[in-house]
Coordinates of C-alpha atoms in Angstrom, one line a residue:
X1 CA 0.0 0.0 0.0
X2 CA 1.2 3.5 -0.7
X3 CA 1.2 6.2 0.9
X4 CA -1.5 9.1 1.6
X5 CA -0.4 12.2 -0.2
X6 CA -1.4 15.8 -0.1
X7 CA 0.5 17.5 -3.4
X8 CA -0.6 21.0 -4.6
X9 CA 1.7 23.4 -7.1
X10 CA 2.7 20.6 -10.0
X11 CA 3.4 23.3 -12.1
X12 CA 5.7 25.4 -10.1
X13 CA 9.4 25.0 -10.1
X14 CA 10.9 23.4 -7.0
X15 CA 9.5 21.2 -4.5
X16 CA 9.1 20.8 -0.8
X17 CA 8.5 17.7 0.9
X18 CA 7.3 18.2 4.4
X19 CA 7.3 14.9 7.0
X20 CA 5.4 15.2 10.2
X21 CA 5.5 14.1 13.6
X22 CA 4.6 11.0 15.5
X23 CA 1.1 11.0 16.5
X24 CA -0.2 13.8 14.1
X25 CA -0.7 14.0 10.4
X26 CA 0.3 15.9 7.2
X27 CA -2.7 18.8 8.5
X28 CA 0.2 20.3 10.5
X29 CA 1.5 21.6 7.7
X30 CA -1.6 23.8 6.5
X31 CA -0.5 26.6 7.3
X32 CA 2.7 26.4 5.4
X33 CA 0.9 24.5 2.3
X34 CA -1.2 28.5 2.2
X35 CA 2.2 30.4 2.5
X36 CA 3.9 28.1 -0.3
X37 CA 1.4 28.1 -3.4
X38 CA 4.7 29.1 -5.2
X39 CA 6.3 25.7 -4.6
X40 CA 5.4 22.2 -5.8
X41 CA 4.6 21.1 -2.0
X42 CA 3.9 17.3 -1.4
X43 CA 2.7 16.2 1.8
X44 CA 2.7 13.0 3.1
X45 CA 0.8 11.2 5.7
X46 CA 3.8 8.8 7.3
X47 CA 3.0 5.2 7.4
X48 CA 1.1 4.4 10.2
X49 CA -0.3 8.0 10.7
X50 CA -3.6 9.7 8.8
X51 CA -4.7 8.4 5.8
X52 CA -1.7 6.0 6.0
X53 CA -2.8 4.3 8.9
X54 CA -2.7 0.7 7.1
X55 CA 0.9 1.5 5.7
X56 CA 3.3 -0.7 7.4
X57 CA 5.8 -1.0 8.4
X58 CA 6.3 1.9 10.5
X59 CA 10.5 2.1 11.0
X60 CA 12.5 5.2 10.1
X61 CA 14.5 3.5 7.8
X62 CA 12.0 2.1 5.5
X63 CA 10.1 5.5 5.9
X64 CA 13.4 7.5 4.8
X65 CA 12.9 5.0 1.7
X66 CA 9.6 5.4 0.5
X67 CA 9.9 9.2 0.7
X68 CA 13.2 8.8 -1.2
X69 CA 11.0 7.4 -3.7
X70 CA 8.4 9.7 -3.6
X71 CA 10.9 12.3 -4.3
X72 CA 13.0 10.1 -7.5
X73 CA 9.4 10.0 -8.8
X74 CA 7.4 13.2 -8.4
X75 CA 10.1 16.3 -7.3
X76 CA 10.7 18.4 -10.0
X77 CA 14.3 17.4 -11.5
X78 CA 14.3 14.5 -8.8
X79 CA 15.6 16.8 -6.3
X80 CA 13.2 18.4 -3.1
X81 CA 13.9 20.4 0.1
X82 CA 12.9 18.6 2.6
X83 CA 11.3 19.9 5.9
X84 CA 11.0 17.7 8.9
X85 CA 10.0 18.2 12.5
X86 CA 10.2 15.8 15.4
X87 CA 9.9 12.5 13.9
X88 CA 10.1 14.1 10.2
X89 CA 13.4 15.4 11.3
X90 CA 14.8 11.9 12.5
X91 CA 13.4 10.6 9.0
X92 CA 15.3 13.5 7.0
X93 CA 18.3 12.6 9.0
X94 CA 18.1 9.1 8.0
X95 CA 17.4 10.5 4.0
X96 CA 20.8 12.7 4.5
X97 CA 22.4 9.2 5.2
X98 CA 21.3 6.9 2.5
X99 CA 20.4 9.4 -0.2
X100 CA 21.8 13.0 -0.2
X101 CA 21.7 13.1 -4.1
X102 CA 17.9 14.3 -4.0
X103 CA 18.1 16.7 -1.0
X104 CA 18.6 20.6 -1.8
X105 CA 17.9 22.2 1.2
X106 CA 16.6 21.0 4.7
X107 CA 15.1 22.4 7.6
X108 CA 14.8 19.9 10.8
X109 CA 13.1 20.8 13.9
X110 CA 12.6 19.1 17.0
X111 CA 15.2 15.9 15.8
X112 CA 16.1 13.2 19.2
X113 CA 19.2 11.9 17.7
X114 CA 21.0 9.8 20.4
X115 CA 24.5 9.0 19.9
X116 CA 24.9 5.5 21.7
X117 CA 22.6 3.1 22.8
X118 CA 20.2 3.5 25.9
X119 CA 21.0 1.7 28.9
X120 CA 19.3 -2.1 30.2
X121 CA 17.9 0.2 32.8
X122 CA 16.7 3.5 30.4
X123 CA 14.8 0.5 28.2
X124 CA 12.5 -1.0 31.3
X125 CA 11.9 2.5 31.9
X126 CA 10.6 2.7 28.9
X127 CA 8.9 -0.6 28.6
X128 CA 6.7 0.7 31.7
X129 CA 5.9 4.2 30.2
X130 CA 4.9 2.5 27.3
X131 CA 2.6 0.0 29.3
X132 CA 0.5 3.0 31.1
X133 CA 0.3 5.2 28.3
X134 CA -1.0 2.5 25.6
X135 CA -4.0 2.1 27.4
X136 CA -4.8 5.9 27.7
X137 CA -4.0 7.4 24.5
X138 CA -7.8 7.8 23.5
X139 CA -8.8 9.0 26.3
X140 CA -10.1 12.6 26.6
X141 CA -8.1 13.9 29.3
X142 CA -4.9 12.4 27.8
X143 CA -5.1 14.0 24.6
X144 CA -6.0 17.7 26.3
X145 CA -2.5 17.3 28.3
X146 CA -0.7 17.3 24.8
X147 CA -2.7 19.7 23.3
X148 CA -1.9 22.1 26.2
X149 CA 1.8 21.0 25.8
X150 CA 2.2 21.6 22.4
X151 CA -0.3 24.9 22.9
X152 CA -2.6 23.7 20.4
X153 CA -5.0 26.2 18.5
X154 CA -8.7 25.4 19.9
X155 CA -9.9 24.7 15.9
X156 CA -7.1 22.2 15.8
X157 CA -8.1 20.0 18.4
X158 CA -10.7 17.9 16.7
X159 CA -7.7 17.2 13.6
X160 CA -5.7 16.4 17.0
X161 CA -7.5 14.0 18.2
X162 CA -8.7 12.1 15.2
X163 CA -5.0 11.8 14.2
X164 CA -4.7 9.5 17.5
X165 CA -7.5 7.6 17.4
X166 CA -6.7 6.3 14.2
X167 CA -3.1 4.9 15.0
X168 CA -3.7 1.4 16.3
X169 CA -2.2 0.8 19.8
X170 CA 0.9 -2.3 18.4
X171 CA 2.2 0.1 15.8
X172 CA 2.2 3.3 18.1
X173 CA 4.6 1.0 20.6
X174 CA 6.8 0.3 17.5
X175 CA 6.5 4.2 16.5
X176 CA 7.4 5.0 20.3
X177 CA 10.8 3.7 20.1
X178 CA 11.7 3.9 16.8
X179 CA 11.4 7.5 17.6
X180 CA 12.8 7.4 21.4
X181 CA 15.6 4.8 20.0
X182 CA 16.3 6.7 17.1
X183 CA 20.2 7.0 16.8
X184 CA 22.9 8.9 14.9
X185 CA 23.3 7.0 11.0
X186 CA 25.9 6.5 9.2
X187 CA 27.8 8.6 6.5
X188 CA 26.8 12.0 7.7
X189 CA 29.8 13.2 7.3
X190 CA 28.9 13.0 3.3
X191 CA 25.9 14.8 3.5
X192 CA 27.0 18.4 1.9
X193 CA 23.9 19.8 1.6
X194 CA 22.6 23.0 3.3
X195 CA 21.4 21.8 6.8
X196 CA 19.6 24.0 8.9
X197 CA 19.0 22.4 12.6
X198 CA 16.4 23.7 14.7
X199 CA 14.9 23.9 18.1
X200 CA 12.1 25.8 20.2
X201 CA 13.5 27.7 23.4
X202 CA 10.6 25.5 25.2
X203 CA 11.5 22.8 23.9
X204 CA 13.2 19.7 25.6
X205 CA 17.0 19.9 26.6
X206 CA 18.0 16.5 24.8
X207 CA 16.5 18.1 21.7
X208 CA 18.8 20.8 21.8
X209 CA 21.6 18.5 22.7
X210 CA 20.6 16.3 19.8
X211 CA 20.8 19.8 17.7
X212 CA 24.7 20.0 18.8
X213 CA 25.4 16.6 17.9
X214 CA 24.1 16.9 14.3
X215 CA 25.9 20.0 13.8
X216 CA 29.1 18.8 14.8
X217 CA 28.5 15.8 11.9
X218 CA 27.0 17.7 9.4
X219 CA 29.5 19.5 7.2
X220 CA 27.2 22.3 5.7
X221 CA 24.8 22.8 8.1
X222 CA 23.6 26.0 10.8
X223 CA 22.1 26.0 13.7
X224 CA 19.0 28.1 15.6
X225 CA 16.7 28.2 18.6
X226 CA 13.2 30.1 17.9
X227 CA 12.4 32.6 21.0
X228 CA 8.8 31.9 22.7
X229 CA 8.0 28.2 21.1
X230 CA 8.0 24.9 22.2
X231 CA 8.1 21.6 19.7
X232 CA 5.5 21.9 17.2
X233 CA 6.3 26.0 16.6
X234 CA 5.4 25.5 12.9
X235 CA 1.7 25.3 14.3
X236 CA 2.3 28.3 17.4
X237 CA 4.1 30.5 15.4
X238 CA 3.4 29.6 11.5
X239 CA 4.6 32.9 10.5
X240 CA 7.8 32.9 11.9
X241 CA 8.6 29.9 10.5
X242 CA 7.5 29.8 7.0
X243 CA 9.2 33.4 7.4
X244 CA 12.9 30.8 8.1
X245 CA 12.0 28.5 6.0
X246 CA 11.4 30.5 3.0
X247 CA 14.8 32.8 3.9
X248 CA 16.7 29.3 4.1
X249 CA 15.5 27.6 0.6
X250 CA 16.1 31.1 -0.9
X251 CA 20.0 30.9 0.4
X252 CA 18.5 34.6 1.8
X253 CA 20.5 36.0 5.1
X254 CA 18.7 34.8 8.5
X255 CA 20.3 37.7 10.0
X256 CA 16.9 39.9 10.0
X257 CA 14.9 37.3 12.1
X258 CA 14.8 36.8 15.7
X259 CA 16.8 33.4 15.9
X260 CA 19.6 33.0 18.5
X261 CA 22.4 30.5 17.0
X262 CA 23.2 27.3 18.5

């Protein structure tokens, strides 16, 4: 099965691919789908996620593929920039890896990249956090807490909440540590594309970590927090960021915007 994708501006020049984050859906890109109409913008609902809820399986690596794929067969001249954000960062990460030949720029946000393995100890951990939350993910009160930790809009909530419902309990475990688990890939190092690495002031202290270690690998790459946000800042502050994004893909100076550098 293939993919759910959302693809407006065929005619136009250059393409974007955005990739989402676990739990959510291509809709969290809306409001950079309205600011782009000048790109060819293709959107994809990951596997396991939206309209690919029955796309399996759900790792990083075969992820990375098929949106290496989309990208060979739909991006204009076989090449896209790619932007990614929590999950969608990890799976650019893994692109830059295996197939830097169709990235022109890239924008990550919000990428957990751990540079060793978690210990016995870390894993049970996890193993029990996974166990209590399983069980609750549907349930009203759990869903509110995220939306108030990702500060939400109120006319996104219902999008929000659909988006977990749909993801069946087994593969959100396997999308849980794929993501959590998620380590640094190979051949970095070769990656000599324009990389710019990203974090919201709010957000969690391993992500900004995880920002350091990918900029010391990546040879072409810059690095920026974004005052006032948290993780999802595409959705707090969409102006701010398609403001960034479309300065980086333009190779414009990011001097004029508020953006403290890693």
């Amino acid at each position: 099965m293939s993919l759910y994708i959302k693809e407006t501006g065929e005619n136009n020049d250059e393409t974007i691919v955005f990739l989402h984050g676990d739990g959510i859906a291509g809709w969290m890109w809306d409001e950079q789908l309205k600011a782009f109409s000048d790109y060819h913008c293709i959107i994809p609902d990951l596997p396991g996620h939206g309209k690919s809820a029955e796309v399996k399986p759900v790792t990083v690596q075969d992820t990375a593929d098929k949106i290496i794929d989309i990208i060979k067969n739909k991006a204009k001249n076989g090449k896209a920039h790619i932007v990614g954000l929590s999950m969608g960062a990890q799976i650019t990460v893994q692109i830059l890896s295996t197939a830097p030949e169709v990235v022109n720029h890239v924008l990550i946000s919000g990428a957990l990249v751990r540079s060793s393995q978690p210990t016995e100890s870390f894993l049970e951990l996890l193993d029990n956090l996974i166990a209590l939350y399983l069980p609750d993910k549907n349930k009203i009160i759990r869903i509110m807490s995220y939306v108030r930790s990702y500060n939400i809009p109120r006319n996104l909530i219902d999008k929000f909440r659909e988006s977990t419902y749909v993801i069946e309990p087994y593969y959100l475990d396997k999308i849980l540590r794929e993501t959590i688990l998620f380590k640094m890939p190979d051949n970095l190092e070769h990656a000599d594309v324009p990389v710019l690495v990203m974090a919201g002031e709010k957000d969690y202290r391993i992500i900004n970590e995880s920002a350091l270690n990918l900029l010391n690998v990546l040879p072409n790459s810059k690095g920026a927090i974004v005052l006032k946000v948290g993780h999802l800042w595409n959705i707090e502050n969409p102006e701010m960021f398609n403001n960034v994004l479309r300065a980086w893909i333009s190779d414009e100076d990011l001097s004029n915007i508020s953006l403290i550098e890693f």
